[in-house]
Amino acid sequence: MSVKELNISPVGRVEGDLDVKVYIDNGKVTRAHTQAAMFRGFEKIMAGKDPQSGLIVTPRICGICGGSHLYCASSALDTAWGTKLPPNALLLRAIGQATETIQSIPRWFYAIFATDLANKKYANKPLYGEVVKRWSAYVGTTFQKGLTASGLPVQVYALFGGQWPHSSYMVPGGVMCAPTLKDITRAHAIMTQFKNDWLEPIWLGCSIERYLEIKTWDDMLAWVDENDSQRNSDLGLFIRAGIEFGLDKFGQGVGKFLAYGTYLHKDHYQNPTIEGRNDALISSSGFFDGENWHEFDHLKVSEHVKHSWYDNQEDGLHPWKEPLPTPAKSQTLEDSDFDGQYSWAKAPRYDGYACETGPLARVIMNANPANKDHQINDPLFGDIIKKMGPSVFTRVLARVHEAPRLYNFINQWLSEIDLDGEFYIKPVEKDGKGFGATEAARGALAHWIEIENGVIKNYQVMAPTTWNVGPNDAEGNPGPIESALTGIDIEDPTDPVEVGIVARSFDSCLVCTVHAHDEKSGVELSKFKL
Amino acid sequence: MANVLWLQGGACSGNTMSFLNAEEPTVVELITDFGLNILWHPTTGLQIGDQVQDLLKDIIAGKVQMDILVFEGSIIQGPNGSGSMNYFADRPMKDWVKELSEVAGYVVAIGDCATWGGIPAVPPNPSDSTGMQFLKKEKGGFLGANYVSKGGLPVINVPGCPAHPDWITQILVAISVGRIGDVLIDEYHRPKTFFTDFVQTGCTNVTNFAQKVDGHFGKRSGCLFYEVGCRGPLTRASCNNILWNRQSSKTRANHPCLGCTEPGFPHHDLMKGSIFKTMKYMGVFPKEVPHGRTKLAYYMEAGFQKVMPKNHKVMEASK
Ligand code: SF4
Ligand code: SF4
Ligand SMILES: [Fe+2]
């Protein structure tokens, strides 16, 4: 059978390319391996440098989630130096994080995910024509509107950070900016435009308030059928088409979820500590084992490297104990031995488990009955995960579900800024260890720092993509995408679009190439970019 | 009409994200109204069913014309010159770039990583990264000091970390509509149209700069040069004329300019004391003075102005 490479769809990328190799037998994926194919060594670059290096360097790890890296880098220094944070600074950091995340929702949905549903595989489905009409890349009727609207929230980011991407406005002790009334008013106006251009008329087909009344999966289904406007909105269409196309039937993953949580509350984190972080979050942290929620403890995070291209490191070390990376010899996917080292990504584990991170993990934590009053309390995904379990569909629904709430938060936080208050309290620099974390649009992101003799001794970054695309661990347990791919049915092995859809539902921020191989003969069936 | 191929090496995708923020024209308008034909792009590539590897081979064989090769990200040469720390389409990316640049009409390096190595090339440069035709200030880089594309120009450098969307789109449009002759480049191969004025031109703090009124984080008004290390007077870029995200710029948001359009960013290689602090002689005088001034002349004048009674107006700031 001839080998062919198809560029079936675009995806945003960050640390190089992701190659996915799947073996197919009788129309089913029997094994899957993920390979991250680029190394830059940022942690090595920061060693021995100014303790604030992370504020400049880490946003450049990923241009898609640079603001999230900045949120972590400043928090890590806050905990290491024991800074004081004025409420205004906490609000402005939360606004930065939220605007980056909300811009990513339409940008990701239209430019990366939805174009897939226009694949000919679904041509026989009744809703296919409508999907193609709206979501075909560039020419779809709502594609361009969504993409254009995605630039608006980051205009708000720029009002406070100067620019997006790649500002460094969050600094230990607060923020650089001291906005004025005209910045706040303009920010409200830009967000209103985002709502009026896209969020309400095109995406929801109803008011934000109406949407936020949805508390259960049955409510959601009733909402779709409530009127034509909601049924025919892009969200209404996604729900109907998603179920019609069977997206709720595959791509389950590891079934364990981890969120570090984010949006530190203005009144609960003025004295930043690692211990005080969980209770100060507005979007809560936690570990969900499929049945129960557990409190998050960063000391339970570790990384495995048995299958990663790093030498001189033990498996299962906490980031503070990890050495700086020693790159090993890498191979192309073709030449990789999956019993040995095969990826630049490490394999992160929580309490020993591979975990899915991302919007689905976040909204599951939002449903934790133990959440405090100042935290998001939204039972919807507790219900959905019980009734439907994780799948491509639930993952995407979780991603887009955040937009209306974030819109409200951004406006609320803007209105809470006290123009007479402080924005920055100059910290005293000292040696020590720090931990900073957040939720990037695509999942849990954390930085660990150790400062000694006034310079960085160790800096470890663990990105959401690493959690999701990571390889097998030392015990041979697969990473979340590897696991989500295993067992899925492939209709046409020469065009395994299902593989692409599963990988993309994780929003890995890497360009993935999927290589499909026949399990018995080992022959490569197809290869395509996604 | 121009065929564009966009590839990413040691990149964060920040320039692509910046490019997607383009408004005049938007990315869609570039394609529909300005005659750009994107052969492939890692994020927005669309040729469903196209065979990327075959496309690259066809370009190299001359079967497909590539008018512009856009490169984002550093050229990763490690380890030991093999380039195996960055594979793309089953080969080291650097090998593709070498062959593609031989057939390119024009080569445009976007962002600091592609222009002069950027952050990946900060010592110890773990991936042995370099820029397309420079490594920091030094000419050469990956393609060599003498490289010229088929169109007769060396690599056109659009620096910035990231580059502003307008800097990117306008250069692509200039090539596409046949105005490349109007694009003059400076000693670092930057289009002069964007990189002649300094960031300070148009900065809202410039009166405070002249009057030596210090700015600080979390404070309104005041110039960021004296305490928090602003590089606006040393950095050529249009950030305060062509605003970012239509709204602002670093220095307008009280964020010191990091000098990201000058070779060598991050300056001083992140050494202790170099970040958000003005590095000083004898604890008083800035080590680096505005462009075009001798240190002595600058210090004398600055010292004089510092003791002059301050103009109250410039220190006034209001919420
Ligand atoms: S803040 Fe920076 S760019 Fe603005 S006037 Fe001062 S030194 Fe110049
Ligand atoms: S203000 Fe300075 S650091 Fe910021 S983008 Fe412009 S040149 Fe770069
Ligand atoms: Fe990312």
Tab-separated table of C-alpha atoms in Angstrom, chain A residues 204-417:
chain	number	residue	atom	x	y	z
A	204	LEU	CA	-25.055	31.234	21.835
A	205	GLY	CA	-28.136	32.565	20.093
A	206	CYS	CA	-29.295	33.782	23.496
A	207	SER	CA	-28.160	36.009	26.321
A	208	ILE	CA	-25.240	35.010	28.523
A	209	GLU	CA	-27.610	35.005	31.493
A	210	ARG	CA	-29.927	32.504	29.817
A	211	TYR	CA	-27.021	30.233	28.928
A	212	LEU	CA	-25.668	30.244	32.465
A	213	GLU	CA	-28.951	28.871	33.781
A	214	ILE	CA	-27.975	25.478	32.366
A	215	LYS	CA	-27.086	23.173	35.249
A	216	THR	CA	-27.477	19.640	33.870
A	217	TRP	CA	-27.110	17.756	30.608
A	218	ASP	CA	-30.906	17.622	30.330
A	219	ASP	CA	-31.029	21.408	30.738
A	220	MET	CA	-28.506	21.667	27.943
A	221	LEU	CA	-30.592	19.516	25.606
A	222	ALA	CA	-33.698	21.496	26.511
A	223	TRP	CA	-31.799	24.724	25.838
A	224	VAL	CA	-30.941	23.532	22.320
A	225	ASP	CA	-34.582	22.826	21.545
A	226	GLU	CA	-35.981	25.875	23.264
A	227	ASN	CA	-36.084	28.001	20.113
A	228	ASP	CA	-34.643	28.346	16.628
A	229	SER	CA	-32.155	30.941	17.662
A	230	GLN	CA	-30.480	28.596	20.127
A	231	ARG	CA	-30.858	25.517	17.960
A	232	ASN	CA	-29.247	27.292	15.016
A	233	SER	CA	-26.505	29.057	16.930
A	234	ASP	CA	-23.007	27.695	16.418
A	235	LEU	CA	-23.133	26.082	19.845
A	236	GLY	CA	-26.547	24.594	19.067
A	237	LEU	CA	-25.201	23.230	15.812
A	238	PHE	CA	-22.094	21.866	17.494
A	239	ILE	CA	-24.173	19.963	20.048
A	240	ARG	CA	-26.514	18.536	17.434
A	241	ALA	CA	-23.777	17.678	14.930
A	242	GLY	CA	-21.437	16.389	17.626
A	243	ILE	CA	-23.980	13.822	18.691
A	244	GLU	CA	-25.112	13.031	15.167
A	245	PHE	CA	-21.476	12.474	14.111
A	246	GLY	CA	-20.869	10.272	17.168
A	247	LEU	CA	-18.178	12.437	18.764
A	248	ASP	CA	-19.509	11.362	22.164
A	249	LYS	CA	-18.549	7.784	21.412
A	250	PHE	CA	-14.755	7.880	21.235
A	251	GLY	CA	-11.573	9.393	22.611
A	252	GLN	CA	-12.195	8.673	26.308
A	253	GLY	CA	-8.609	8.955	27.543
A	254	VAL	CA	-7.226	8.013	30.929
A	255	GLY	CA	-10.329	9.017	32.910
A	256	LYS	CA	-8.278	10.849	35.551
A	257	PHE	CA	-8.291	14.621	35.609
A	258	LEU	CA	-5.991	17.224	37.072
A	259	ALA	CA	-6.433	20.979	37.364
A	260	TYR	CA	-4.131	23.428	39.125
A	261	GLY	CA	-6.939	25.994	39.048
A	262	THR	CA	-6.482	29.699	38.441
A	263	TYR	CA	-7.672	33.281	39.039
A	264	LEU	CA	-6.311	34.027	42.497
A	265	HIS	CA	-8.924	36.003	44.364
A	266	LYS	CA	-8.151	39.652	45.055
A	267	ASP	CA	-8.972	39.345	48.746
A	268	HIS	CA	-7.505	35.910	49.435
A	269	TYR	CA	-3.973	35.999	48.103
A	270	GLN	CA	-2.423	39.237	49.228
A	271	ASN	CA	0.250	37.226	51.038
A	272	PRO	CA	1.156	34.616	48.453
A	273	THR	CA	2.139	31.174	49.744
A	274	ILE	CA	2.101	27.754	48.183
A	275	GLU	CA	-0.042	26.424	51.029
A	276	GLY	CA	-2.589	29.200	50.737
A	277	ARG	CA	-3.029	28.877	47.008
A	278	ASN	CA	-5.783	26.232	46.736
A	279	ASP	CA	-8.213	28.187	48.899
A	280	ALA	CA	-7.522	31.459	47.106
A	281	LEU	CA	-8.445	30.187	43.645
A	282	ILE	CA	-11.635	31.242	41.905
A	283	SER	CA	-11.495	28.317	39.478
A	284	SER	CA	-10.618	25.496	41.835
A	285	SER	CA	-7.798	22.989	41.642
A	286	GLY	CA	-8.041	19.279	42.233
A	287	PHE	CA	-7.564	15.710	41.138
A	288	PHE	CA	-10.623	13.741	40.001
A	289	ASP	CA	-10.139	9.997	39.871
A	290	GLY	CA	-13.293	9.272	37.879
A	291	GLU	CA	-15.487	9.083	40.992
A	292	ASN	CA	-14.202	11.473	43.612
A	293	TRP	CA	-12.466	14.799	43.956
A	294	HIS	CA	-9.198	15.117	45.878
A	295	GLU	CA	-7.334	18.146	47.075
A	296	PHE	CA	-4.425	19.178	44.862
A	297	ASP	CA	-0.918	19.003	46.295
A	298	HIS	CA	1.921	20.054	44.030
A	299	LEU	CA	4.296	17.705	45.860
A	300	LYS	CA	2.450	14.770	44.275
A	301	VAL	CA	3.529	15.873	40.794
A	302	SER	CA	6.453	14.042	39.250
A	303	GLU	CA	7.984	13.363	35.872
A	304	HIS	CA	9.130	10.146	34.245
A	305	VAL	CA	11.831	10.074	31.605
A	306	LYS	CA	12.292	6.415	30.785
A	307	HIS	CA	10.833	7.008	27.321
A	308	SER	CA	12.065	10.566	26.895
A	309	TRP	CA	15.287	11.743	25.322
A	310	TYR	CA	16.960	12.733	28.576
A	311	ASP	CA	19.854	11.044	30.298
A	312	ASN	CA	21.138	11.171	33.853
A	313	GLN	CA	17.752	11.370	35.504
A	314	GLU	CA	15.694	9.064	37.689
A	315	ASP	CA	12.015	8.444	37.059
A	316	GLY	CA	9.330	9.899	39.254
A	317	LEU	CA	11.129	12.976	40.611
A	318	HIS	CA	9.289	16.050	41.821
A	319	PRO	CA	10.295	19.099	39.728
A	320	TRP	CA	12.281	20.676	42.593
A	321	LYS	CA	14.405	17.523	42.592
A	322	GLU	CA	14.759	17.202	38.862
A	323	PRO	CA	18.153	17.935	37.356
A	324	LEU	CA	18.530	20.278	34.400
A	325	PRO	CA	17.902	18.287	31.223
A	326	THR	CA	20.698	16.320	29.597
A	327	PRO	CA	19.516	15.733	26.044
A	328	ALA	CA	19.993	12.205	24.715
A	329	LYS	CA	20.310	11.104	21.116
A	330	SER	CA	17.019	11.410	19.257
A	331	GLN	CA	15.654	9.593	16.234
A	332	THR	CA	13.022	10.163	13.590
A	333	LEU	CA	9.719	8.444	14.225
A	334	GLU	CA	10.649	5.908	11.612
A	335	ASP	CA	13.748	4.861	13.531
A	336	SER	CA	12.341	5.148	17.035
A	337	ASP	CA	12.229	2.179	19.347
A	338	PHE	CA	9.166	2.536	21.531
A	339	ASP	CA	10.623	0.302	24.208
A	340	GLY	CA	13.339	2.910	24.623
A	341	GLN	CA	13.456	6.703	24.492
A	342	TYR	CA	11.112	8.212	21.919
A	343	SER	CA	10.029	11.769	22.743
A	344	TRP	CA	11.320	15.163	23.887
A	345	ALA	CA	8.261	15.349	26.133
A	346	LYS	CA	8.607	13.918	29.612
A	347	ALA	CA	5.777	11.880	31.149
A	348	PRO	CA	4.233	13.842	34.037
A	349	ARG	CA	2.312	11.921	36.669
A	350	TYR	CA	0.144	12.925	39.624
A	351	ASP	CA	0.295	10.547	42.548
A	352	GLY	CA	1.597	8.113	39.950
A	353	TYR	CA	-1.295	8.564	37.513
A	354	ALA	CA	-1.320	9.895	33.987
A	355	CYS	CA	-3.922	12.661	33.975
A	356	GLU	CA	-5.840	14.602	31.414
A	357	THR	CA	-5.575	18.330	31.895
A	358	GLY	CA	-7.504	21.009	30.104
A	359	PRO	CA	-10.939	22.615	30.061
A	360	LEU	CA	-12.703	19.346	30.824
A	361	ALA	CA	-10.582	18.870	33.946
A	362	ARG	CA	-11.305	22.469	34.923
A	363	VAL	CA	-15.074	22.285	34.599
A	364	ILE	CA	-15.081	18.986	36.505
A	365	MET	CA	-13.313	20.799	39.374
A	366	ASN	CA	-15.905	23.593	39.078
A	367	ALA	CA	-18.505	20.935	39.924
A	368	ASN	CA	-16.739	19.833	43.110
A	369	PRO	CA	-19.349	20.076	45.900
A	370	ALA	CA	-16.582	21.113	48.309
A	371	ASN	CA	-15.869	24.356	46.429
A	372	LYS	CA	-16.022	27.492	48.535
A	373	ASP	CA	-18.410	30.388	48.057
A	374	HIS	CA	-15.878	32.569	46.276
A	375	GLN	CA	-15.127	29.720	43.877
A	376	ILE	CA	-16.973	28.743	40.731
A	377	ASN	CA	-19.790	26.360	41.622
A	378	ASP	CA	-21.154	24.869	38.431
A	379	PRO	CA	-22.580	21.345	38.636
A	380	LEU	CA	-22.989	20.910	34.863
A	381	PHE	CA	-19.935	18.832	34.088
A	382	GLY	CA	-20.265	16.740	37.220
A	383	ASP	CA	-23.539	15.646	35.669
A	384	ILE	CA	-22.200	15.307	32.126
A	385	ILE	CA	-19.211	13.230	33.148
A	386	LYS	CA	-21.505	10.897	35.119
A	387	LYS	CA	-24.018	10.519	32.305
A	388	MET	CA	-21.746	10.498	29.270
A	389	GLY	CA	-18.152	10.068	30.411
A	390	PRO	CA	-15.227	11.771	28.746
A	391	SER	CA	-15.110	11.826	24.958
A	392	VAL	CA	-14.179	14.127	22.121
A	393	PHE	CA	-17.606	15.708	22.487
A	394	THR	CA	-17.448	16.419	26.216
A	395	ARG	CA	-13.915	17.750	25.877
A	396	VAL	CA	-14.952	20.259	23.215
A	397	LEU	CA	-18.138	21.193	25.037
A	398	ALA	CA	-16.067	21.939	28.140
A	399	ARG	CA	-13.733	24.153	26.135
A	400	VAL	CA	-16.490	26.328	24.735
A	401	HIS	CA	-18.567	26.290	27.929
A	402	GLU	CA	-16.086	28.624	29.585
A	403	ALA	CA	-16.628	31.591	27.255
A	404	PRO	CA	-19.812	33.097	28.762
A	405	ARG	CA	-18.580	32.813	32.336
A	406	LEU	CA	-15.183	34.295	31.510
A	407	TYR	CA	-16.899	37.166	29.767
A	408	ASN	CA	-18.785	37.978	32.951
A	409	PHE	CA	-15.693	37.606	35.110
A	410	ILE	CA	-13.618	39.938	32.962
A	411	ASN	CA	-16.251	42.656	33.265
A	412	GLN	CA	-16.665	42.069	36.973
A	413	TRP	CA	-12.919	42.197	37.639
A	414	LEU	CA	-12.564	45.351	35.562
A	415	SER	CA	-15.261	46.988	37.647
A	416	GLU	CA	-13.497	45.984	40.878
A	417	ILE	CA	-10.234	47.758	40.058
